[in-house]
PDB file of C-alpha atoms in Angstrom:
ATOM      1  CA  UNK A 439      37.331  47.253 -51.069  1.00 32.00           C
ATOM      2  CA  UNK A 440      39.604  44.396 -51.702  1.00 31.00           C
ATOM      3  CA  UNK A 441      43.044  45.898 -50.014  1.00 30.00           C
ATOM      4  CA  UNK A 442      44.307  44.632 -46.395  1.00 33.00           C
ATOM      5  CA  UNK A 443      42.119  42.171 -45.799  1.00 32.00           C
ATOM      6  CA  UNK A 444      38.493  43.592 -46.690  1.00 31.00           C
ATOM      7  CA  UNK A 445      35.683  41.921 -48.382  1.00 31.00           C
ATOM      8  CA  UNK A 446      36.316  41.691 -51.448  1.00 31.00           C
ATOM      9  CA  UNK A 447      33.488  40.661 -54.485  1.00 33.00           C
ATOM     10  CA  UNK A 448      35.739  38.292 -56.666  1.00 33.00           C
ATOM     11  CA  UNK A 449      34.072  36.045 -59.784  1.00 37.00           C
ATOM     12  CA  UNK A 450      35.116  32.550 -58.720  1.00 36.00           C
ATOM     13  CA  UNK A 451      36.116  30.191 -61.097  1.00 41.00           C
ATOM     14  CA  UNK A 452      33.024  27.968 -62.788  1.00 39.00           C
ATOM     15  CA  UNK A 453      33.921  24.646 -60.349  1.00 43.00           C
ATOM     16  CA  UNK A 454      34.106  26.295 -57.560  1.00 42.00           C
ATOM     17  CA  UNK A 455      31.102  26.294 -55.154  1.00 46.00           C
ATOM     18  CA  UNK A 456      29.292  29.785 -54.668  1.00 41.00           C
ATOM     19  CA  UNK A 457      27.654  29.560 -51.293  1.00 41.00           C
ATOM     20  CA  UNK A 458      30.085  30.543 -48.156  1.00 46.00           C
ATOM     21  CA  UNK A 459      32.852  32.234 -49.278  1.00 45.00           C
ATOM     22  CA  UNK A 460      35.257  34.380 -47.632  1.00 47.00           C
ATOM     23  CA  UNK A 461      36.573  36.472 -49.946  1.00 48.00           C
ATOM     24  CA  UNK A 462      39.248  38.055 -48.151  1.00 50.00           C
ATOM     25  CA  UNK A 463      41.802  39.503 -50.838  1.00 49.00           C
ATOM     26  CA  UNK A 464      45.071  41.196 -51.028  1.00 50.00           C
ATOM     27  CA  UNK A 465      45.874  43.661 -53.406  1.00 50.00           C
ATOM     28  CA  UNK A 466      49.193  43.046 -54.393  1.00 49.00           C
ATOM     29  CA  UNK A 467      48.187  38.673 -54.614  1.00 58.00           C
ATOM     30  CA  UNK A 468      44.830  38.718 -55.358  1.00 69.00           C
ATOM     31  CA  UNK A 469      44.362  35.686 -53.352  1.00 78.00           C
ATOM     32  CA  UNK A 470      40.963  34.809 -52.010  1.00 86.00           C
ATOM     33  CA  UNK A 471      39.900  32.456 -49.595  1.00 89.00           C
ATOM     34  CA  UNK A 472      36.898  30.014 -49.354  1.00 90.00           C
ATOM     35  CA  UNK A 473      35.024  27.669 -46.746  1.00 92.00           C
ATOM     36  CA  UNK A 474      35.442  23.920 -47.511  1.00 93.00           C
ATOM     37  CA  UNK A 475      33.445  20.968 -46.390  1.00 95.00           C
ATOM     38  CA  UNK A 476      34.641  17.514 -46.929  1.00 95.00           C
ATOM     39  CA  UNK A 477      33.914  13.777 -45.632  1.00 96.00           C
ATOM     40  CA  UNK A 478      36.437  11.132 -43.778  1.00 97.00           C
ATOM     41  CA  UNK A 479      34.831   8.307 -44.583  1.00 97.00           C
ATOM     42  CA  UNK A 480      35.778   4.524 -42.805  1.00 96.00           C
ATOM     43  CA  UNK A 481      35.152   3.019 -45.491  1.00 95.00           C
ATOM     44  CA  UNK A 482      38.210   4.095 -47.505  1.00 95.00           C
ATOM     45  CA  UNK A 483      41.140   2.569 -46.987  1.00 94.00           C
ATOM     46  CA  UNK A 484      43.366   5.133 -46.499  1.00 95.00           C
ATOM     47  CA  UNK A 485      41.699   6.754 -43.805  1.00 96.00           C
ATOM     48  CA  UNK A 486      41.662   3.689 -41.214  1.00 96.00           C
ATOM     49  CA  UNK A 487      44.714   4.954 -38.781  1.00 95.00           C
ATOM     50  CA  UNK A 488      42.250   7.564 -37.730  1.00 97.00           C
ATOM     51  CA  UNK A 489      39.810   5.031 -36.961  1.00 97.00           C
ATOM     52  CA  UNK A 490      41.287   1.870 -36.029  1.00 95.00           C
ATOM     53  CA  UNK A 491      41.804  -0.209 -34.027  1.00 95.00           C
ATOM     54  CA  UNK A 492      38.759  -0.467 -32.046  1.00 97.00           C
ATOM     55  CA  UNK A 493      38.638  -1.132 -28.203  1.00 97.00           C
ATOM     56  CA  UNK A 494      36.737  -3.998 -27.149  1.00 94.00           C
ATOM     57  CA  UNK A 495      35.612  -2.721 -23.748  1.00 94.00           C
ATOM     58  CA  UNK A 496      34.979   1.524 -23.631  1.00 95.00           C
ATOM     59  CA  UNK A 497      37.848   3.586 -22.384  1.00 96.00           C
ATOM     60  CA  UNK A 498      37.159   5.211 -19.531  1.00 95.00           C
ATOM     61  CA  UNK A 499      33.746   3.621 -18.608  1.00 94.00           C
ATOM     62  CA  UNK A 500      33.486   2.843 -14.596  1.00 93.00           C
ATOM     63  CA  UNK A 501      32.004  -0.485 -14.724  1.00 90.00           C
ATOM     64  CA  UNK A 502      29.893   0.496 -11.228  1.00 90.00           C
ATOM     65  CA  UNK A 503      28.327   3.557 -11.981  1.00 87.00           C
ATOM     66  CA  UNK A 504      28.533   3.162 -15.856  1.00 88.00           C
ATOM     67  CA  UNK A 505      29.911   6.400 -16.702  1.00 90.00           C
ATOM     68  CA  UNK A 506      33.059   7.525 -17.957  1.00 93.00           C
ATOM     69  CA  UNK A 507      35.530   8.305 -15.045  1.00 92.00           C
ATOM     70  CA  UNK A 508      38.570  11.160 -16.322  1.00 92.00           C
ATOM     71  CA  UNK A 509      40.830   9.196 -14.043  1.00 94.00           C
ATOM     72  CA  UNK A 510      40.376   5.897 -15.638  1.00 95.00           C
ATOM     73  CA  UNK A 511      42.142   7.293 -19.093  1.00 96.00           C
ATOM     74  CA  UNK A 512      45.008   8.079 -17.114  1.00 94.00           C
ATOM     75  CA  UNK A 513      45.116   4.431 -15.556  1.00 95.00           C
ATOM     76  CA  UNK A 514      44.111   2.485 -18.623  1.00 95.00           C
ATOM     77  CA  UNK A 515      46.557   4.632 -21.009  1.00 94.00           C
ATOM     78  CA  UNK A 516      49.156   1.762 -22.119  1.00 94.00           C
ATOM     79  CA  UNK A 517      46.004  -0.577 -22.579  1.00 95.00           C
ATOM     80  CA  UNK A 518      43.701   1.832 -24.692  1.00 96.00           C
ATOM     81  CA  UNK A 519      43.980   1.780 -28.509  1.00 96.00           C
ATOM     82  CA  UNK A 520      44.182   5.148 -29.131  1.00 96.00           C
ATOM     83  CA  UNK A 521      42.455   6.208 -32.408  1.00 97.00           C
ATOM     84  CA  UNK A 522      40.560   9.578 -33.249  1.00 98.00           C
ATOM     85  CA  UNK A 523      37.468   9.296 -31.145  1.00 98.00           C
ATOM     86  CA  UNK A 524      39.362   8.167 -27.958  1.00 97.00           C
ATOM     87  CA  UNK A 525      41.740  11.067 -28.412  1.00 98.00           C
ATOM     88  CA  UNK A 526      38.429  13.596 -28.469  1.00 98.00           C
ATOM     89  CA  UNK A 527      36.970  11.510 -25.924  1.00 97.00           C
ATOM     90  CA  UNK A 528      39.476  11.126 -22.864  1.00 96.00           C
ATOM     91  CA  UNK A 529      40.084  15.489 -23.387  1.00 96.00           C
ATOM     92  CA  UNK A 530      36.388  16.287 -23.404  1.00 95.00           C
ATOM     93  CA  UNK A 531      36.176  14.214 -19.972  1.00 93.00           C
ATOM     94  CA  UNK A 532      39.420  15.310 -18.810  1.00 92.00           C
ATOM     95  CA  UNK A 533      37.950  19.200 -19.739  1.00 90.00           C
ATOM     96  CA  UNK A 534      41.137  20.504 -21.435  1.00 92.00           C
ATOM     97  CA  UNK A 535      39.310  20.061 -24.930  1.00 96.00           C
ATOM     98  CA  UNK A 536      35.982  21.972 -25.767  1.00 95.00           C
ATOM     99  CA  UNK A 537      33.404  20.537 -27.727  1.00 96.00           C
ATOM    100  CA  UNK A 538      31.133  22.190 -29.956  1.00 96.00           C
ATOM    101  CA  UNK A 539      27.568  21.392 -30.091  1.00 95.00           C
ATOM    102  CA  UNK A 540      26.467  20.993 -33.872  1.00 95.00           C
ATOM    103  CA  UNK A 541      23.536  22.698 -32.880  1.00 94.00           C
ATOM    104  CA  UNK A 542      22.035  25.420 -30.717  1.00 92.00           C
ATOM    105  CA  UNK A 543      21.639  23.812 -27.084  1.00 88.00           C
ATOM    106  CA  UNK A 544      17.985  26.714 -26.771  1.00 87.00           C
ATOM    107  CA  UNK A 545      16.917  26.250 -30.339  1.00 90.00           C
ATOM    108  CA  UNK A 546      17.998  23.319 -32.158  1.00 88.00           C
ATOM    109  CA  UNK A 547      16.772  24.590 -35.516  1.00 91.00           C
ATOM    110  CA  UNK A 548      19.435  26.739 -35.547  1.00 92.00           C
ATOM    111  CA  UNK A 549      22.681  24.475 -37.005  1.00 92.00           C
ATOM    112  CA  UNK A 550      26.276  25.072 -36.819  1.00 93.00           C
ATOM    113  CA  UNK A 551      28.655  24.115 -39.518  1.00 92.00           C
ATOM    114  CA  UNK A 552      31.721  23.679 -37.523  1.00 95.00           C
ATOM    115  CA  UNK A 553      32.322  27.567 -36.761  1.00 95.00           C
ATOM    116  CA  UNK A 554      32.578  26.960 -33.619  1.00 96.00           C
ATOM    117  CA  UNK A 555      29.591  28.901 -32.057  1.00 94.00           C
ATOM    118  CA  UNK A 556      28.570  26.889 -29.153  1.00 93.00           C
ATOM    119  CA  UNK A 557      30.701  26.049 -26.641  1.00 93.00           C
ATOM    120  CA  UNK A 558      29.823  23.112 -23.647  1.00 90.00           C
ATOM    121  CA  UNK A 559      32.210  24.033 -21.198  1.00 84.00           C
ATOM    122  CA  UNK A 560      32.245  23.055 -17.441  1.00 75.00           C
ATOM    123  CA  UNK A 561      31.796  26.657 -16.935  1.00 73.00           C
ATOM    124  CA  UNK A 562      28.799  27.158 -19.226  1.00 64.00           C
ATOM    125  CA  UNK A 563      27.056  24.128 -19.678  1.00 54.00           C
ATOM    126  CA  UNK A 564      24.941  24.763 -16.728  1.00 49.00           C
ATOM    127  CA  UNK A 565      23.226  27.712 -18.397  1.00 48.00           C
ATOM    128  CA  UNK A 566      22.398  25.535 -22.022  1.00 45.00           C
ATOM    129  CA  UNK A 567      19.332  24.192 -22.991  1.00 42.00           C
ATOM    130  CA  UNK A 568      17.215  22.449 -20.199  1.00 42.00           C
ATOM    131  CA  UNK A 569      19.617  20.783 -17.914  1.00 40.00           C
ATOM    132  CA  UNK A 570      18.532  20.657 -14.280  1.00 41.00           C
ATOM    133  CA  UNK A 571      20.829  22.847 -11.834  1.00 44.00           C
ATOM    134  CA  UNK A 572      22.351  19.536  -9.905  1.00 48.00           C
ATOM    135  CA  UNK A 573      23.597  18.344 -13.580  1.00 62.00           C
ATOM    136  CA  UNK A 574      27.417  17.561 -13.685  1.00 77.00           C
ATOM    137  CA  UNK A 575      29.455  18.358 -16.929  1.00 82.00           C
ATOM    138  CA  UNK A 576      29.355  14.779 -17.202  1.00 84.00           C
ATOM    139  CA  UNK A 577      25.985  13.750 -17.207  1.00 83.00           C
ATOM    140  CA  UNK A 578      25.548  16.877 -19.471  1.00 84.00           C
ATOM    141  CA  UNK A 579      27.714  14.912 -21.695  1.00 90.00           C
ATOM    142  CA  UNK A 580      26.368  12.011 -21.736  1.00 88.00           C
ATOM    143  CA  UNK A 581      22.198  13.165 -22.008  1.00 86.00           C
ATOM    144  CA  UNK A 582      23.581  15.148 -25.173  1.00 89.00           C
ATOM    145  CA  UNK A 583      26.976  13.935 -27.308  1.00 94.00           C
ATOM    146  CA  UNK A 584      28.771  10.908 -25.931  1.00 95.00           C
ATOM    147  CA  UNK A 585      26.099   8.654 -25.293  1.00 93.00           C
ATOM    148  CA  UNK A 586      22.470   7.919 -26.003  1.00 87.00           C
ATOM    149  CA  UNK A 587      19.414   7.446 -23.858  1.00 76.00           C
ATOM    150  CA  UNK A 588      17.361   3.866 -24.035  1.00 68.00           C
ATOM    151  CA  UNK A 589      13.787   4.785 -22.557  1.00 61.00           C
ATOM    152  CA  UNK A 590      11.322   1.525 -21.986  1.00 60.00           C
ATOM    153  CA  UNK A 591       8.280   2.993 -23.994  1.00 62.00           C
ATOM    154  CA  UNK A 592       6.270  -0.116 -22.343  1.00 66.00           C
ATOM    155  CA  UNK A 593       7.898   0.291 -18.822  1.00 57.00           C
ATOM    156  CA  UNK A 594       5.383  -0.026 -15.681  1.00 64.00           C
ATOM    157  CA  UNK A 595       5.979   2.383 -12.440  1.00 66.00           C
ATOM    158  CA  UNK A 596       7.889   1.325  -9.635  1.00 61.00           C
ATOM    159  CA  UNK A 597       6.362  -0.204  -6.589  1.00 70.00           C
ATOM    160  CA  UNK A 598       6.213   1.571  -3.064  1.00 72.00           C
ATOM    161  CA  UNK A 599       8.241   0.104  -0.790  1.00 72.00           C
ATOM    162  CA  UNK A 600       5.646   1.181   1.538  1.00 71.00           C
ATOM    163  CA  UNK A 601       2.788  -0.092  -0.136  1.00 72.00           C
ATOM    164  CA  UNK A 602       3.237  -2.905  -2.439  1.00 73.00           C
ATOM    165  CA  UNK A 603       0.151  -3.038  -4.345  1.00 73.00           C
ATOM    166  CA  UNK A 604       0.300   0.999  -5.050  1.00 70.00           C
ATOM    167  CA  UNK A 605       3.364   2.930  -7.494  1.00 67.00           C
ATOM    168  CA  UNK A 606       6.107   4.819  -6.235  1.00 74.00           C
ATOM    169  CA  UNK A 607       5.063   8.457  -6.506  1.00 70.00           C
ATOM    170  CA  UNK A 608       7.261  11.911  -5.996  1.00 74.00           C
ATOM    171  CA  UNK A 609       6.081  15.415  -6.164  1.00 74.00           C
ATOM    172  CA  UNK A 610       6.967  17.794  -8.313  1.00 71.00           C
ATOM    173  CA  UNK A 611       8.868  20.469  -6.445  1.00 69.00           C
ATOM    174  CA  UNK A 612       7.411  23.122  -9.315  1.00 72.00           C
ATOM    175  CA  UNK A 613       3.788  22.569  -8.955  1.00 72.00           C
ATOM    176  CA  UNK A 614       3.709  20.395  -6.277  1.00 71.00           C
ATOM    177  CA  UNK A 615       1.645  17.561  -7.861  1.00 76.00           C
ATOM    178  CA  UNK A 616       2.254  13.948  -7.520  1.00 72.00           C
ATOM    179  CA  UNK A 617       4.284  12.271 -10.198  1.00 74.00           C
ATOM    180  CA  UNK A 618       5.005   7.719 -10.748  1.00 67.00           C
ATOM    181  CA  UNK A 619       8.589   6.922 -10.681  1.00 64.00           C
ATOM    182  CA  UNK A 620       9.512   4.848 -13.786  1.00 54.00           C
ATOM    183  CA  UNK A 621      13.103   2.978 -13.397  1.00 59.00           C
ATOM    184  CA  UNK A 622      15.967   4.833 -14.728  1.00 66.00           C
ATOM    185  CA  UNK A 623      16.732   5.069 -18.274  1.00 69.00           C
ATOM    186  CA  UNK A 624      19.789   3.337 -19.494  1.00 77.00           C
ATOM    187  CA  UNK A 625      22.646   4.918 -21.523  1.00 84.00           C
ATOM    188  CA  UNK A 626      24.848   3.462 -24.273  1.00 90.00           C
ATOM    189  CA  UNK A 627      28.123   5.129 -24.650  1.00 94.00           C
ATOM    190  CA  UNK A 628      29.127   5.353 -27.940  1.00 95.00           C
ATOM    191  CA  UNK A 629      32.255   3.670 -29.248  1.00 96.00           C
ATOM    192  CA  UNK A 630      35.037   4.052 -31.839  1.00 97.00           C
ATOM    193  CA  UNK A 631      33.163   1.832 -33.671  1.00 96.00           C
ATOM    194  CA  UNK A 632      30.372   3.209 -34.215  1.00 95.00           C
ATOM    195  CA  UNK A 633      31.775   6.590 -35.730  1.00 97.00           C
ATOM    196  CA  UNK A 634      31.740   6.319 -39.553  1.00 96.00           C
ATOM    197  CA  UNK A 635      33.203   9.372 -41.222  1.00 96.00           C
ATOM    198  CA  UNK A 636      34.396  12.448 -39.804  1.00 98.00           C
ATOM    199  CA  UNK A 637      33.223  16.429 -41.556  1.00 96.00           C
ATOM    200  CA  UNK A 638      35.568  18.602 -41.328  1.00 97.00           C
ATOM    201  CA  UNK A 639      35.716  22.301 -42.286  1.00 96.00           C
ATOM    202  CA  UNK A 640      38.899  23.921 -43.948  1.00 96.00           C
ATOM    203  CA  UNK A 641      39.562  27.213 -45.400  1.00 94.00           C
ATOM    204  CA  UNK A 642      41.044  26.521 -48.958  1.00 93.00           C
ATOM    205  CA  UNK A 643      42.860  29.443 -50.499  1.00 92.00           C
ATOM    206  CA  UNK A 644      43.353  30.421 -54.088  1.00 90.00           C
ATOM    207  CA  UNK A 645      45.436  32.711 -56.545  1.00 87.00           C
ATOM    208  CA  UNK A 646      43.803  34.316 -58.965  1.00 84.00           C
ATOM    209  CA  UNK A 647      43.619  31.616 -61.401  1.00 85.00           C
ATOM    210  CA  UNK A 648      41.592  29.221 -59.263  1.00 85.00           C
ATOM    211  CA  UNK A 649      44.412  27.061 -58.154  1.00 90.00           C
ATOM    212  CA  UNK A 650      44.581  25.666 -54.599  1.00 91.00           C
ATOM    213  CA  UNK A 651      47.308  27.036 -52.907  1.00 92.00           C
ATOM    214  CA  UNK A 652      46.749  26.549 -49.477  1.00 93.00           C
ATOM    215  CA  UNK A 653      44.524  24.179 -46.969  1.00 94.00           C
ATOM    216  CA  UNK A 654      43.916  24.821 -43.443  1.00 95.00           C
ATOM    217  CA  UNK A 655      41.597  22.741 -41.302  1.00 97.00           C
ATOM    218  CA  UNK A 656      39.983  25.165 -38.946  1.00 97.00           C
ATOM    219  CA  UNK A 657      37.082  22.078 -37.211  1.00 97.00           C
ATOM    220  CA  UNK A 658      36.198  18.508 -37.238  1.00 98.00           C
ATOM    221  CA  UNK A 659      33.295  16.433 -36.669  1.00 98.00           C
ATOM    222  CA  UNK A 660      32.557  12.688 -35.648  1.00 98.00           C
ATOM    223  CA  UNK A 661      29.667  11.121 -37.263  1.00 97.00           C
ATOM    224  CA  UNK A 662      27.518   8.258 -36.164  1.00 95.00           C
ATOM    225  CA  UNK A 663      24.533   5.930 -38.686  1.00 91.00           C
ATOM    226  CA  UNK A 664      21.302   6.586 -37.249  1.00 82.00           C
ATOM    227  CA  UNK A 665      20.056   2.828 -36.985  1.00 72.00           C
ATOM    228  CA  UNK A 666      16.478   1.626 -36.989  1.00 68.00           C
ATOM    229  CA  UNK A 667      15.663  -1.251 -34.685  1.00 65.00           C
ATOM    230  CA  UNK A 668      17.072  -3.640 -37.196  1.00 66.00           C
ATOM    231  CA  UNK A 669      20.316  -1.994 -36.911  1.00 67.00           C
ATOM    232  CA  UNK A 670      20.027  -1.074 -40.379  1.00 74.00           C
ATOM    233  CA  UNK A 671      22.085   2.948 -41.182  1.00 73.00           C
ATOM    234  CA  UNK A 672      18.993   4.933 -42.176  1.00 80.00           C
ATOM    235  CA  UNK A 673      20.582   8.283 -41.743  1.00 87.00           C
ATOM    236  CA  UNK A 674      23.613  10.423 -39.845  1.00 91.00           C
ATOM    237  CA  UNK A 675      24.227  12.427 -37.327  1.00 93.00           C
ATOM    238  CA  UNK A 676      27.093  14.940 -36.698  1.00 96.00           C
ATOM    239  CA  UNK A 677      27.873  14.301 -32.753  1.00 97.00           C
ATOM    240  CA  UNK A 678      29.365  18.032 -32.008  1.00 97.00           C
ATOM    241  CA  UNK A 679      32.579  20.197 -33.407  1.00 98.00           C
ATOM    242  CA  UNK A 680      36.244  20.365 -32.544  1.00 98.00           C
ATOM    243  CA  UNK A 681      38.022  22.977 -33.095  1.00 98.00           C
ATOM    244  CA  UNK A 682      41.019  21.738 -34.836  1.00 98.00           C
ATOM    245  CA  UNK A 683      43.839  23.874 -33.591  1.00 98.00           C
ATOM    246  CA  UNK A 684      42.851  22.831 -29.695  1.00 98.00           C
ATOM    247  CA  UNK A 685      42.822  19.168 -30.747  1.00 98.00           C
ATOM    248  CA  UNK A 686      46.104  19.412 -32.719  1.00 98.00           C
ATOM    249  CA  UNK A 687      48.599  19.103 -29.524  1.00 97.00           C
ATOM    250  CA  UNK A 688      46.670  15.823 -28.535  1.00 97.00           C
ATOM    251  CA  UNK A 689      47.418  14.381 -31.886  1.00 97.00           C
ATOM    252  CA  UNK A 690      51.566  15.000 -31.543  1.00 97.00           C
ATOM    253  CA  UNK A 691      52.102  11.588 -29.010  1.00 94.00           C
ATOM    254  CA  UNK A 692      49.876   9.333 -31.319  1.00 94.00           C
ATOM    255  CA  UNK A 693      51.980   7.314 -33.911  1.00 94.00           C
ATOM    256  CA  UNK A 694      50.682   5.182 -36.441  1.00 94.00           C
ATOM    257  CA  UNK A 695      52.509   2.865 -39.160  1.00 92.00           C
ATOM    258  CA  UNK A 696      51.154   3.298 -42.883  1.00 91.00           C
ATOM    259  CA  UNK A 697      52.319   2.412 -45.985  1.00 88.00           C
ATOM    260  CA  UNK A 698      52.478   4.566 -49.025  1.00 84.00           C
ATOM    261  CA  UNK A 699      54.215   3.299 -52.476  1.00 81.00           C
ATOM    262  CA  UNK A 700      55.800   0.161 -50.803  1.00 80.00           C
ATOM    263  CA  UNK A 701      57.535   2.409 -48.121  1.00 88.00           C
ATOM    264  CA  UNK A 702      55.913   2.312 -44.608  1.00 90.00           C
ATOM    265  CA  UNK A 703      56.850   5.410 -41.803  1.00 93.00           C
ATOM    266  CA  UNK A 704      55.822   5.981 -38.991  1.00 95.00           C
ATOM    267  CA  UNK A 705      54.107   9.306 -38.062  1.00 96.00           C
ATOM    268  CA  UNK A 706      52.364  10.986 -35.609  1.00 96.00           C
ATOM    269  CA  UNK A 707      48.518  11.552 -36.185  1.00 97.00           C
ATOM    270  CA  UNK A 708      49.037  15.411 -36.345  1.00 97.00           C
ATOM    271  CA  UNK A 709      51.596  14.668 -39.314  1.00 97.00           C
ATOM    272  CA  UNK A 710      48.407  12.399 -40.823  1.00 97.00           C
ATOM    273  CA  UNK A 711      46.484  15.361 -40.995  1.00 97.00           C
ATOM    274  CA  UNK A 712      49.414  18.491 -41.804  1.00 96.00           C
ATOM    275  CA  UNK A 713      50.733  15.487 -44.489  1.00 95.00           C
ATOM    276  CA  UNK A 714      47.292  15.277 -46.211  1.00 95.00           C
ATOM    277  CA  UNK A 715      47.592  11.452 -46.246  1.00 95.00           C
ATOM    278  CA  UNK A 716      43.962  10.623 -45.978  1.00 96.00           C
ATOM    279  CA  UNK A 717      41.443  10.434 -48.856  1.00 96.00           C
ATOM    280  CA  UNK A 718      38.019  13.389 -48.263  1.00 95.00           C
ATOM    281  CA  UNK A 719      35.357  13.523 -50.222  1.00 94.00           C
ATOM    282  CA  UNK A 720      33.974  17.268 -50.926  1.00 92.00           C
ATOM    283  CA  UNK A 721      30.596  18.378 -49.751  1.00 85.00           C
ATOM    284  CA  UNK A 722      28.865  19.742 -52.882  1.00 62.00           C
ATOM    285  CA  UNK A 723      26.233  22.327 -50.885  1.00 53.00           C
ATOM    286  CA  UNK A 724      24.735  22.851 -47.717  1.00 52.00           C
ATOM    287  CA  UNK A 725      21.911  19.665 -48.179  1.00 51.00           C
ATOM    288  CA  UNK A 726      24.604  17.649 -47.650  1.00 52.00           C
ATOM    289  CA  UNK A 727      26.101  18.646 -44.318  1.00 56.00           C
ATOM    290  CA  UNK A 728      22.629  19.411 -43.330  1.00 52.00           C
ATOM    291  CA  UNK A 729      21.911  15.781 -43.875  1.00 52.00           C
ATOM    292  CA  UNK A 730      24.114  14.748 -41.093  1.00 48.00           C
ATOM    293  CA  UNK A 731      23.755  17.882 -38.728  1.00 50.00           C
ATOM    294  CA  UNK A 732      20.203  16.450 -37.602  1.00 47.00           C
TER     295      UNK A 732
END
């Protein structure tokens, strides 16, 4: 046990976190590695080039049928502000980067914690959870991670054009009983605004003194408040997983100016990340990325 590459049991140093650890170690270094959990937050200062500046109107959105179009990016590219969550955005559309639900689309007790286990492809989506055969990828999309559903608890059936005084019915192609038509729900995309941290999971590696000698970020998360009616953030919820490495070419034509010790640069948003220039708070145990899985 412990030589090219095995498990190895190691006793990890007293502030480092027991739960989750791959303790993969080489003889000759004796160098073990470890799953990491941290938070972007918006609210520190440092970490606004990945979230600003915010769009007024929604990349992407098709003003007529009030969905996001992939060919729209493409067209509205010089006039889009091109933060973090646009970037994951316009590629999920476009279909050339996955997402990862943060849960399990058939039993969503079962969490993920940004390994990566449940792909929504174009290819697969169709056989996830409870989507209806006709689906597109899109409107899988947006019933799941990009948007959310608005459903008029106190809204009356439709009337029949046919008979005024009596609702619109439809039957049920399953058991062939006669169903009211309510009007359609409406969706609101979400924005760049309303994402307020980002989780991200990194493998941290040690030598055998406990010293950090090595950080790679292996998937990130957006997260979005949970708001009550008041608006008020009563909660968070992880919106799905990317898997780093995929997203890391789409981060190579982004440039932002910042300024560290009186010296500004400019740098791509791939250097942001591979530079280390943003400020993330550690995730103690699993309670607290649970708290924002939900």
């Amino acid at each position: 046990m412990g030589v090219n590459g095995n498990l190895f049991a190691v006793e990890l140093p007293l502030n480092l976190n027991k739960w989750d650890v791959l303790s993969r170690v080489s003889e000759d270094s004796k160098k073990f590695t470890k799953h990491v959990w941290s938070s972007i937050a918006v609210d520190q200062g440092i970490n606004h080039p990945l979230f600003y500046p915010y769009n007024e109107n929604i990349p992407g959105l098709d003003k007529k049928t009030k969905n996001l179009n992939p060919v729209l990016f493409d067209q509205q590219q010089t006039a889009i502000n091109w933060n973090l969550w646009n970037i994951m955005v316009c590629h999920i559309v476009q279909g050339d980067l996955t997402l990862y639900s943060a849960v399990n689309p058939v039993d969503t007790d079962e969490k993920d914690y940004g390994f990566l286990k449940y792909p929504i492809t174009k290819e697969k989506y169709i056989n996830e959870g409870e989507a209806s055969n006709d689906w597109s990828y899109l409107d899988w999309l947006k019933h799941y991670y990009l948007a959310t559903e608005f459903i008029d608890p106190f809204a009356m059936p439709l009337k029949s054009m046919v008979y005024p005084d009596e609702d619109s019915l439809i039957i049920d192609e399953t058991d062939g009983f006669a169903m009211a038509v309510y009007p359609q729900s409406e969706f609101k995309w979400f924005q760049d605004k309303d994402i307020i941290k980002y989780k991200i999971r990194e493998i941290w590696t040690y030598d055998k003194n406990g010293k950090v000698v090595d950080k790679k970020m292996e998937a990130i998360a957006p997260v979005i408040g949970n708001k009550d009616q008041n608006g008020n953030i009563m909660g968070e919820r992880i919106l799905f997983w990317i898997d780093f490495k995929e997203l890391s070419p789409h981060l190579t034509t982004s440039f932002i100016l910042i300024n560290r010790y009186k010296k500004e640069k400019i740098i791509s948003l791939l250097e942001f990340f591979q530079q280390r220039e943003f400020y993330a708070s550690l995730l103690e145990d699993k309670k607290a990325l649970l708290k924002a899985t939900n």
